[in-house]
GROMACS .gro file of C-alpha atoms in nm:
model
  426
    1MET     CA    1  -0.499   5.732   1.581
    2SER     CA    2  -0.454   5.837   1.286
    3ASN     CA    3  -0.649   5.724   0.994
    4MET     CA    4  -0.279   5.535   0.847
    5GLN     CA    5  -0.251   5.438   1.203
    6LYS     CA    6  -0.662   5.280   1.223
    7THR     CA    7  -0.655   5.066   0.916
    8LEU     CA    8  -0.291   4.938   0.991
    9ILE     CA    9  -0.537   4.801   1.273
   10ALA     CA   10  -0.748   4.705   1.068
   11LEU     CA   11  -0.569   4.492   0.848
   12LEU     CA   12  -0.369   4.287   1.113
   13GLY     CA   13  -0.721   4.216   1.240
   14VAL     CA   14  -0.851   4.076   0.867
   15ALA     CA   15  -0.515   3.867   0.880
   16VAL     CA   16  -0.550   3.702   1.243
   17ILE     CA   17  -0.899   3.599   1.121
   18PHE     CA   18  -0.773   3.485   0.775
   19PHE     CA   19  -0.465   3.343   0.914
   20GLY     CA   20  -0.648   3.177   1.243
   21PHE     CA   21  -0.871   3.011   0.962
   22VAL     CA   22  -0.670   2.846   0.782
   23ALA     CA   23  -0.501   2.716   1.062
   24VAL     CA   24  -0.810   2.586   1.182
   25ARG     CA   25  -0.872   2.422   0.889
   26ILE     CA   26  -0.579   2.275   0.771
   27GLY     CA   27  -0.401   2.210   1.148
   28VAL     CA   28  -0.761   2.120   1.310
   29LYS     CA   29  -0.955   1.779   1.290
   30PRO     CA   30  -1.322   1.791   1.472
   31ALA     CA   31  -1.386   1.550   1.686
   32ALA     CA   32  -1.709   1.392   1.451
   33THR     CA   33  -2.015   1.406   1.711
   34VAL     CA   34  -2.091   1.021   1.703
   35LYS     CA   35  -2.075   0.908   2.130
   36ALA     CA   36  -1.850   0.582   2.198
   37SER     CA   37  -2.009   0.251   2.266
   38PRO     CA   38  -1.852  -0.091   2.373
   39ILE     CA   39  -1.893  -0.369   2.169
   40ALA     CA   40  -1.857  -0.797   2.301
   41ALA     CA   41  -1.456  -0.813   2.355
   42GLY     CA   42  -1.385  -0.990   2.036
   43GLU     CA   43  -1.653  -0.944   1.822
   44TYR     CA   44  -1.579  -0.912   1.477
   45ASP     CA   45  -1.889  -0.885   1.327
   46ALA     CA   46  -1.992  -0.553   1.095
   47ALA     CA   47  -2.316  -0.606   1.104
   48VAL     CA   48  -2.284  -0.642   1.499
   49TRP     CA   49  -2.101  -0.326   1.530
   50GLY     CA   50  -2.380  -0.189   1.275
   51LYS     CA   51  -2.651  -0.170   1.496
   52VAL     CA   52  -2.484   0.104   1.726
   53TYR     CA   53  -2.294   0.305   1.463
   54PRO     CA   54  -2.535   0.248   1.201
   55LEU     CA   55  -2.433   0.531   0.982
   56GLN     CA   56  -2.038   0.417   0.960
   57TYR     CA   57  -2.177   0.058   0.897
   58GLU     CA   58  -2.420   0.254   0.592
   59SER     CA   59  -2.062   0.388   0.441
   60TYR     CA   60  -1.867   0.047   0.539
   61ARG     CA   61  -2.103  -0.160   0.336
   62LYS     CA   62  -2.053   0.053  -0.028
   63MET     CA   63  -1.771  -0.108  -0.095
   64ALA     CA   64  -1.960  -0.432  -0.133
   65GLU     CA   65  -2.019  -0.184  -0.481
   66VAL     CA   66  -1.760  -0.261  -0.740
   67SER     CA   67  -1.662   0.036  -0.963
   68PRO     CA   68  -1.411   0.074  -1.219
   69SER     CA   69  -1.208   0.423  -1.131
   70PRO     CA   70  -1.295   0.769  -1.201
   71THR     CA   71  -0.912   0.775  -1.326
   72GLY     CA   72  -0.912   0.398  -1.498
   73TYR     CA   73  -0.622   0.322  -1.302
   74GLY     CA   74  -0.703   0.072  -0.968
   75GLY     CA   75  -1.085   0.038  -0.878
   76SER     CA   76  -1.246  -0.270  -0.680
   77VAL     CA   77  -1.302  -0.447  -0.959
   78ASN     CA   78  -1.188  -0.791  -0.944
   79VAL     CA   79  -0.969  -0.764  -1.388
   80GLN     CA   80  -0.605  -0.926  -1.430
   81LYS     CA   81  -0.363  -0.562  -1.390
   82SER     CA   82  -0.185  -0.839  -1.673
   83ASP     CA   83  -0.469  -0.626  -1.916
   84MET     CA   84  -0.333  -0.323  -1.871
   85GLN     CA   85   0.000  -0.463  -1.832
   86PRO     CA   86   0.114  -0.755  -2.068
   87GLU     CA   87   0.496  -0.715  -1.973
   88ILE     CA   88   0.410  -0.861  -1.588
   89PHE     CA   89   0.390  -1.266  -1.759
   90THR     CA   90   0.769  -1.177  -1.825
   91ASN     CA   91   0.869  -1.022  -1.567
   92PHE     CA   92   0.631  -1.305  -1.260
   93LYS     CA   93   0.750  -1.548  -1.507
   94GLY     CA   94   0.787  -1.907  -1.241
   95MET     CA   95   0.562  -1.725  -0.941
   96PRO     CA   96   0.215  -1.745  -0.889
   97PHE     CA   97   0.227  -1.363  -0.971
   98SER     CA   98   0.264  -1.384  -1.351
   99LYS     CA   99  -0.092  -1.668  -1.373
  100ASP     CA  100  -0.295  -1.400  -1.110
  101TYR     CA  101  -0.257  -1.062  -1.044
  102THR     CA  102  -0.581  -0.916  -1.029
  103GLU     CA  103  -0.763  -0.551  -0.866
  104ASP     CA  104  -0.805  -0.625  -0.528
  105ARG     CA  105  -1.252  -0.540  -0.510
  106GLY     CA  106  -1.155  -0.357  -0.134
  107HIS     CA  107  -1.197  -0.519   0.246
  108VAL     CA  108  -1.552  -0.626   0.223
  109TYR     CA  109  -1.385  -0.913  -0.045
  110ALA     CA  110  -1.072  -1.011   0.130
  111VAL     CA  111  -1.154  -1.299   0.240
  112GLU     CA  112  -1.335  -1.415  -0.012
  113ASP     CA  113  -1.080  -1.299  -0.249
  114LEU     CA  114  -0.799  -1.500  -0.119
  115LEU     CA  115  -1.012  -1.739  -0.096
  116HIS     CA  116  -1.037  -1.774  -0.435
  117SER     CA  117  -0.770  -1.659  -0.589
  118LYS     CA  118  -0.493  -1.873  -0.842
  119ARG     CA  119  -0.184  -1.808  -0.638
  120ILE     CA  120  -0.321  -2.018  -0.339
  121GLY     CA  121  -0.287  -2.360  -0.329
  122PRO     CA  122  -0.276  -2.670  -0.023
  123ALA     CA  123   0.044  -2.603   0.049
  124SER     CA  124  -0.018  -2.205   0.146
  125LYS     CA  125   0.124  -2.104   0.485
  126GLY     CA  126  -0.093  -1.862   0.722
  127ALA     CA  127   0.067  -1.587   0.682
  128CYS     CA  128  -0.140  -1.500   0.406
  129ILE     CA  129  -0.416  -1.434   0.628
  130THR     CA  130  -0.202  -1.138   0.831
  131CYS     CA  131  -0.417  -0.890   0.655
  132LYS     CA  132  -0.749  -1.058   0.568
  133THR     CA  133  -0.925  -1.061   0.886
  134PRO     CA  134  -0.914  -0.982   1.242
  135TYR     CA  135  -0.922  -1.338   1.375
  136VAL     CA  136  -0.588  -1.282   1.309
  137GLU     CA  137  -0.566  -1.088   1.674
  138GLN     CA  138  -0.705  -1.434   1.862
  139PHE     CA  139  -0.446  -1.654   1.538
  140TYR     CA  140  -0.156  -1.461   1.763
  141LYS     CA  141  -0.293  -1.460   2.091
  142GLU     CA  142  -0.363  -1.881   2.058
  143SER     CA  143   0.039  -1.922   1.949
  144GLY     CA  144   0.189  -1.645   1.872
  145TRP     CA  145   0.432  -1.688   1.549
  146GLY     CA  146   0.324  -2.062   1.487
  147TYR     CA  147  -0.031  -1.944   1.317
  148ALA     CA  148   0.186  -1.802   0.963
  149ASN     CA  149   0.313  -2.180   0.942
  150LYS     CA  150   0.046  -2.346   0.952
  151PRO     CA  151  -0.207  -2.439   0.633
  152LEU     CA  152  -0.425  -2.139   0.547
  153GLY     CA  153  -0.678  -2.325   0.430
  154GLU     CA  154  -0.757  -2.396   0.891
  155LEU     CA  155  -0.684  -2.059   0.902
  156LEU     CA  156  -0.945  -1.981   0.609
  157GLU     CA  157  -1.223  -2.193   0.741
  158ARG     CA  158  -1.216  -1.963   1.115
  159SER     CA  159  -1.225  -1.735   0.925
  160LYS     CA  160  -1.581  -1.560   0.877
  161HIS     CA  161  -1.582  -1.218   0.801
  162PRO     CA  162  -1.331  -1.056   0.624
  163VAL     CA  163  -1.157  -0.698   0.714
  164THR     CA  164  -1.411  -0.529   1.000
  165CYS     CA  165  -1.446  -0.287   1.218
  166ALA     CA  166  -1.275  -0.460   1.443
  167GLN     CA  167  -0.970  -0.458   1.279
  168CYS     CA  168  -0.864  -0.077   1.394
  169HIS     CA  169  -1.092   0.016   1.668
  170ASP     CA  170  -1.065  -0.090   2.006
  171SER     CA  171  -1.426  -0.300   2.065
  172GLU     CA  172  -1.492  -0.107   2.470
  173THR     CA  173  -1.337   0.258   2.392
  174MET     CA  174  -1.349   0.284   1.991
  175ASN     CA  175  -1.000   0.443   2.079
  176LEU     CA  176  -0.846   0.346   1.692
  177ARG     CA  177  -0.598   0.027   1.749
  178VAL     CA  178  -0.311  -0.158   1.529
  179ILE     CA  179  -0.359  -0.561   1.528
  180ASN     CA  180  -0.066  -0.688   1.298
  181PRO     CA  181   0.178  -0.831   1.472
  182ALA     CA  182   0.433  -0.732   1.179
  183PHE     CA  183   0.326  -0.326   1.244
  184ILE     CA  184   0.355  -0.356   1.600
  185GLU     CA  185   0.738  -0.529   1.557
  186ALA     CA  186   0.867  -0.370   1.322
  187GLN     CA  187   0.769   0.020   1.476
  188GLU     CA  188   0.974  -0.104   1.761
  189ARG     CA  189   1.245  -0.151   1.600
  190ARG     CA  190   1.215   0.213   1.432
  191GLY     CA  191   1.213   0.323   1.842
  192ILE     CA  192   0.872   0.411   1.793
  193ASP     CA  193   0.616   0.310   2.088
  194LEU     CA  194   0.199   0.326   1.921
  195SER     CA  195   0.086   0.338   2.270
  196LYS     CA  196   0.161   0.709   2.275
  197ALA     CA  197   0.098   0.782   1.965
  198THR     CA  198  -0.183   1.095   1.850
  199ARG     CA  199  -0.528   1.012   1.736
  200GLU     CA  200  -0.423   1.183   1.344
  201GLU     CA  201  -0.131   0.942   1.415
  202MET     CA  202  -0.318   0.630   1.404
  203ARG     CA  203  -0.543   0.779   1.152
  204THR     CA  204  -0.238   0.710   0.927
  205TYR     CA  205  -0.095   0.367   1.153
  206VAL     CA  206  -0.494   0.143   1.150
  207CYS     CA  207  -0.428   0.201   0.774
  208ALA     CA  208   0.026   0.080   0.738
  209GLN     CA  209  -0.062  -0.163   0.897
  210CYS     CA  210  -0.148  -0.348   0.610
  211HIS     CA  211  -0.084  -0.135   0.350
  212SER     CA  212   0.286  -0.206   0.353
  213GLU     CA  213   0.551  -0.411   0.171
  214TYR     CA  214   0.633  -0.701   0.356
  215TYR     CA  215   0.859  -1.052   0.315
  216PHE     CA  216   0.846  -1.388   0.519
  217GLU     CA  217   1.103  -1.518   0.737
  218PRO     CA  218   1.210  -1.840   0.572
  219GLY     CA  219   1.110  -2.145   0.758
  220THR     CA  220   0.847  -1.955   1.063
  221MET     CA  221   0.708  -1.763   0.781
  222ARG     CA  222   0.703  -1.497   1.013
  223VAL     CA  223   0.562  -1.093   0.804
  224VAL     CA  224   0.827  -0.874   0.873
  225PHE     CA  225   0.785  -0.505   0.724
  226PRO     CA  226   1.175  -0.418   0.562
  227TRP     CA  227   1.220  -0.094   0.736
  228ASP     CA  228   1.548  -0.135   0.933
  229LYS     CA  229   1.706   0.144   0.697
  230GLY     CA  230   1.429   0.318   0.622
  231PHE     CA  231   1.101   0.408   0.366
  232LYS     CA  232   1.248   0.449   0.047
  233PRO     CA  233   1.262   0.222  -0.260
  234GLU     CA  234   1.664   0.199  -0.216
  235GLU     CA  235   1.696   0.216   0.070
  236MET     CA  236   1.449  -0.160   0.136
  237TYR     CA  237   1.666  -0.304  -0.151
  238ALA     CA  238   1.961  -0.214   0.022
  239TYR     CA  239   1.818  -0.301   0.359
  240TYR     CA  240   1.731  -0.677   0.162
  241ALA     CA  241   2.064  -0.739   0.002
  242GLU     CA  242   2.214  -0.796   0.333
  243LYS     CA  243   1.975  -1.123   0.346
  244PRO     CA  244   1.803  -1.020   0.680
  245ASN     CA  245   1.685  -1.289   0.891
  246ASN     CA  246   1.867  -1.553   0.534
  247PHE     CA  247   1.558  -1.368   0.302
  248LEU     CA  248   1.779  -1.403   0.010
  249GLN     CA  249   1.514  -1.400  -0.243
  250ASP     CA  250   1.131  -1.437  -0.303
  251TRP     CA  251   1.200  -1.638  -0.624
  252GLU     CA  252   1.466  -1.714  -0.912
  253HIS     CA  253   1.373  -1.599  -1.294
  254PRO     CA  254   1.337  -1.913  -1.509
  255ASP     CA  255   1.447  -1.726  -1.703
  256SER     CA  256   1.730  -1.460  -1.612
  257LYS     CA  257   1.819  -1.747  -1.321
  258ALA     CA  258   1.799  -1.339  -1.128
  259PRO     CA  259   1.734  -1.389  -0.797
  260MET     CA  260   1.364  -1.179  -0.737
  261LEU     CA  261   1.197  -0.985  -0.445
  262LYS     CA  262   0.805  -0.890  -0.546
  263ALA     CA  263   0.639  -0.591  -0.386
  264GLN     CA  264   0.347  -0.578  -0.239
  265HIS     CA  265   0.150  -0.258  -0.199
  266PRO     CA  266   0.432  -0.043  -0.038
  267ASP     CA  267   0.156   0.203  -0.028
  268TYR     CA  268   0.254   0.349   0.369
  269GLU     CA  269   0.604   0.371   0.272
  270THR     CA  270   0.511   0.564   0.008
  271PHE     CA  271   0.285   0.773   0.106
  272ALA     CA  272   0.492   0.874   0.413
  273ASN     CA  273   0.771   0.990   0.210
  274GLY     CA  274   0.515   1.204  -0.079
  275THR     CA  275   0.344   1.592   0.006
  276HIS     CA  276   0.060   1.512   0.193
  277GLY     CA  277   0.280   1.266   0.446
  278LYS     CA  278   0.544   1.518   0.490
  279ALA     CA  279   0.238   1.749   0.622
  280GLY     CA  280   0.075   1.547   0.818
  281VAL     CA  281  -0.245   1.453   0.637
  282SER     CA  282  -0.366   1.121   0.718
  283CYS     CA  283  -0.449   0.819   0.490
  284ALA     CA  284  -0.811   0.873   0.696
  285ASP     CA  285  -0.829   1.256   0.596
  286CYS     CA  286  -0.814   1.194   0.252
  287HIS     CA  287  -1.014   0.819   0.199
  288MET     CA  288  -1.270   0.843   0.527
  289PRO     CA  289  -1.340   1.161   0.501
  290TYR     CA  290  -1.640   1.334   0.745
  291MET     CA  291  -1.954   1.339   0.592
  292ARG     CA  292  -2.270   1.434   0.751
  293LYS     CA  293  -2.601   1.328   0.692
  294ASP     CA  294  -2.953   1.425   0.939
  295GLY     CA  295  -2.753   1.677   1.118
  296GLN     CA  296  -2.496   1.420   1.310
  297LYS     CA  297  -2.141   1.382   1.152
  298TYR     CA  298  -1.934   1.093   1.096
  299THR     CA  299  -1.646   1.000   1.007
  300SER     CA  300  -1.705   0.745   0.633
  301HIS     CA  301  -1.565   0.438   0.590
  302PHE     CA  302  -1.654   0.307   0.279
  303ILE     CA  303  -1.288   0.358   0.236
  304THR     CA  304  -1.214   0.422  -0.153
  305SER     CA  305  -1.033   0.624  -0.426
  306PRO     CA  306  -1.161   1.023  -0.342
  307LEU     CA  307  -1.192   1.083  -0.622
  308LYS     CA  308  -1.526   0.941  -0.529
  309THR     CA  309  -1.611   1.154  -0.240
  310LEU     CA  310  -1.367   1.486  -0.358
  311ASP     CA  311  -1.533   1.690  -0.225
  312ALA     CA  312  -1.527   1.600   0.146
  313SER     CA  313  -1.206   1.482   0.076
  314CYS     CA  314  -1.010   1.727  -0.083
  315SER     CA  315  -1.219   2.086  -0.035
  316PRO     CA  316  -1.174   2.073   0.341
  317CYS     CA  317  -0.800   2.205   0.214
  318HIS     CA  318  -0.813   2.271  -0.151
  319SER     CA  319  -0.992   2.531  -0.271
  320GLN     CA  320  -0.936   2.469  -0.680
  321GLY     CA  321  -1.215   2.326  -0.745
  322THR     CA  322  -1.351   1.913  -0.766
  323GLU     CA  323  -1.343   1.971  -1.149
  324TRP     CA  324  -0.950   2.117  -1.123
  325LEU     CA  325  -0.872   1.830  -0.869
  326SER     CA  326  -0.943   1.584  -1.063
  327GLU     CA  327  -0.768   1.672  -1.404
  328ARG     CA  328  -0.459   1.660  -1.206
  329VAL     CA  329  -0.559   1.328  -0.982
  330LYS     CA  330  -0.607   1.172  -1.409
  331THR     CA  331  -0.221   1.415  -1.563
  332ILE     CA  332  -0.061   1.232  -1.266
  333GLN     CA  333  -0.173   0.933  -1.263
  334ASP     CA  334  -0.145   0.917  -1.685
  335GLN     CA  335   0.245   0.998  -1.659
  336THR     CA  336   0.326   0.750  -1.448
  337PHE     CA  337   0.119   0.456  -1.645
  338LEU     CA  338   0.367   0.533  -1.934
  339LEU     CA  339   0.614   0.578  -1.789
  340GLN     CA  340   0.591   0.222  -1.585
  341HIS     CA  341   0.488   0.102  -1.852
  342THR     CA  342   0.797   0.175  -2.035
  343ALA     CA  343   0.975   0.019  -1.746
  344GLY     CA  344   0.815  -0.260  -1.756
  345LEU     CA  345   0.891  -0.362  -2.041
  346ASN     CA  346   1.225  -0.285  -2.030
  347VAL     CA  347   1.250  -0.469  -1.738
  348ALA     CA  348   1.165  -0.778  -1.961
  349LYS     CA  349   1.375  -0.728  -2.206
  350ALA     CA  350   1.657  -0.720  -2.012
  351HIS     CA  351   1.554  -1.095  -1.822
  352GLU     CA  352   1.456  -1.203  -2.240
  353ALA     CA  353   1.864  -1.019  -2.303
  354ILE     CA  354   1.993  -1.267  -1.996
  355ARG     CA  355   1.834  -1.547  -2.085
  356LYS     CA  356   2.045  -1.514  -2.413
  357ALA     CA  357   2.369  -1.471  -2.315
  358GLY     CA  358   2.290  -1.761  -2.042
  359ASP     CA  359   2.214  -1.989  -2.361
  360THR     CA  360   2.605  -1.870  -2.473
  361PRO     CA  361   2.911  -2.085  -2.510
  362ASN     CA  362   3.176  -1.927  -2.279
  363VAL     CA  363   2.940  -1.629  -2.175
  364ASN     CA  364   3.138  -1.396  -1.900
  365GLN     CA  365   3.041  -1.504  -1.552
  366ALA     CA  366   3.078  -1.196  -1.405
  367GLU     CA  367   2.971  -0.985  -1.601
  368ILE     CA  368   2.646  -1.179  -1.652
  369ALA     CA  369   2.594  -1.167  -1.270
  370LYS     CA  370   2.599  -0.813  -1.288
  371ALA     CA  371   2.356  -0.798  -1.557
  372ARG     CA  372   2.111  -1.077  -1.274
  373GLU     CA  373   2.193  -0.784  -0.966
  374LEU     CA  374   2.122  -0.538  -1.295
  375VAL     CA  375   1.781  -0.645  -1.357
  376ARG     CA  376   1.664  -0.766  -0.967
  377LYS     CA  377   1.708  -0.379  -0.894
  378ALA     CA  378   1.526  -0.277  -1.214
  379GLN     CA  379   1.202  -0.483  -1.167
  380TRP     CA  380   1.212  -0.395  -0.833
  381MET     CA  381   1.227  -0.030  -0.819
  382TRP     CA  382   1.014  -0.066  -1.163
  383ASP     CA  383   0.722  -0.360  -0.908
  384ILE     CA  384   0.779  -0.079  -0.604
  385VAL     CA  385   0.542   0.154  -0.851
  386SER     CA  386   0.328  -0.089  -0.980
  387ALA     CA  387   0.301  -0.279  -0.702
  388GLU     CA  388   0.108   0.066  -0.550
  389ASN     CA  389  -0.199   0.160  -0.545
  390SER     CA  390  -0.202   0.545  -0.602
  391MET     CA  391  -0.030   0.561  -0.965
  392GLY     CA  392   0.183   0.779  -0.827
  393PHE     CA  393  -0.011   1.012  -0.678
  394HIS     CA  394   0.098   0.966  -0.336
  395ASN     CA  395   0.417   1.097  -0.396
  396THR     CA  396   0.475   1.165  -0.790
  397ASP     CA  397   0.846   1.306  -0.678
  398GLN     CA  398   1.064   0.932  -0.597
  399THR     CA  399   0.793   0.791  -0.834
  400MET     CA  400   0.877   0.915  -1.181
  401THR     CA  401   1.285   0.900  -1.026
  402THR     CA  402   1.208   0.518  -0.890
  403LEU     CA  403   1.054   0.411  -1.254
  404GLY     CA  404   1.338   0.694  -1.456
  405GLN     CA  405   1.619   0.485  -1.191
  406ALA     CA  406   1.448   0.138  -1.319
  407ASN     CA  407   1.460   0.233  -1.717
  408GLU     CA  408   1.820   0.295  -1.669
  409LEU     CA  409   1.922  -0.022  -1.457
  410ALA     CA  410   1.697  -0.222  -1.734
  411HIS     CA  411   1.899  -0.066  -2.034
  412GLN     CA  412   2.218  -0.104  -1.845
  413ALA     CA  413   2.121  -0.528  -1.700
  414ILE     CA  414   2.068  -0.541  -2.125
  415GLU     CA  415   2.391  -0.375  -2.216
  416SER     CA  416   2.567  -0.588  -1.971
  417ALA     CA  417   2.434  -0.966  -2.112
  418ASN     CA  418   2.506  -0.831  -2.431
  419LEU     CA  419   2.887  -0.820  -2.300
  420ALA     CA  420   2.881  -1.098  -2.091
  421ALA     CA  421   2.745  -1.284  -2.463
  422GLY     CA  422   3.053  -1.078  -2.642
  423ILE     CA  423   2.844  -0.900  -2.876
  424ASN     CA  424   2.943  -0.560  -2.916
  425VAL     CA  425   2.696  -0.276  -2.779
  426LEU     CA  426   2.841  -0.018  -3.008
   0.00000   0.00000   0.00000
C-alpha cells in the first residue's frame, strides 16, 4: 500500500469519526438517567411529584424567582408591556388589554396571575382557564367543552394548583402527553395523530398545547386554534377572514370602528417555521436542557429564557461560545423591537386617521371600509409579533417580513382614510 493510499484511509477515518460525532451530537438526544416511578392518577400537586423526582422539582421551583430578561425583553417581572409600548393604549382601546397587559411570571404563577388580572371579571368564562392548570383535564372529562361556558370563578375555586407536572406527563408512565382538547382537535384537523408522535415531537407539543394562538367560538366559548390554512401570519389571517364558526372579531375598535383581532402568544406557530423548528429542534431542547447534579442527568424544569442556561441550552449544537451567542440574541431582539415599536405607532396613527375620516361629512364609505380592513390586517401583523414571546428570535426572517407588512399596511390605511375624507394626500 502506497503512502498516498495510507494517507487517504487515515483522512477517511478522521472524517467518519468527526461527522459521526456531529450526527450523534445533533441528531441523538441522550435519555435521562432518572427511572420512572408512578404517581397516583389525578395528582396535580407538584410537591408530591417532587418527592419522587427531586431534581426536576427543585428546578421547577426556580420559576418562582421572578427576574428581568437578560436582554431587556420579556422576563418574569409582572410589569406592564405598555411601559415600553405606549401604543398599546390606542391599539387595544375598547378591550381589556388596554387596561392590563402584563408580562407573564411563569408557570408557577399561572392561576394566581389569572385570578388577579384586571382583564378578568364576574362575567369571565371558564375557557380562560384552559392553559392555566392541569385541572382542565377533570373539567373536560366532566362536561366536555361545557366547562368553557361556566363561570371562570367557579373553576378557579377548584383549581388548587397552577401548571404542574401532570400538564405534560402521564402519572403512571411519565410519558409526555397533551391534555388541552383544543390542541388535540387542531392537530386532528391537520391529520396529525398525537398517539403516533415521537418523543422529540412531544417535547414540542407539550409546550405548543398552550403557547399558541386561539379564539373562543361564539356562543359555546370553545377554544379553537386557527391552523386550518397554516401557521404563517397571512394564513391565519386568511382563516379568520372566512368568519370561522361565526367568529367575526374580538372587538370593534371605538375610534376606527374596525373589526379587530387580538393575537395570543403564537410562540409555536412562529417557531415551527423558523430555523430551529425546521431543523427538528424541540422547545425543550432549548428551554428545558439536560443538566447534571451529583452524577445524575435530568431534564431541567426551570422553563425560562435559554439565555439563563446558555451553555446547557445552546452549546450542545453551537460552538461559538456563550458571549457570541448572547450578543447575537440581543442584536436580533433589539432590531426586532425597533421595527415592532415603529409598526405599533403607525397602526395607532391609522386608527386616529380613520376616526377623523369617519367624522367627516359625506365620507366615502367604500374607501373608509377599505381603510378599516387595512388597519385590521396591519394590527394583526404587528400584534402577531408583539404577542409572541421571543422578540424575533424564534423566526427572525418571518418576524422582520411581518413587521414590514404591518408598517406598509398601516400607511396604506392612513392613505385610504385621507382619501375617504377627501384630503389631498399628494
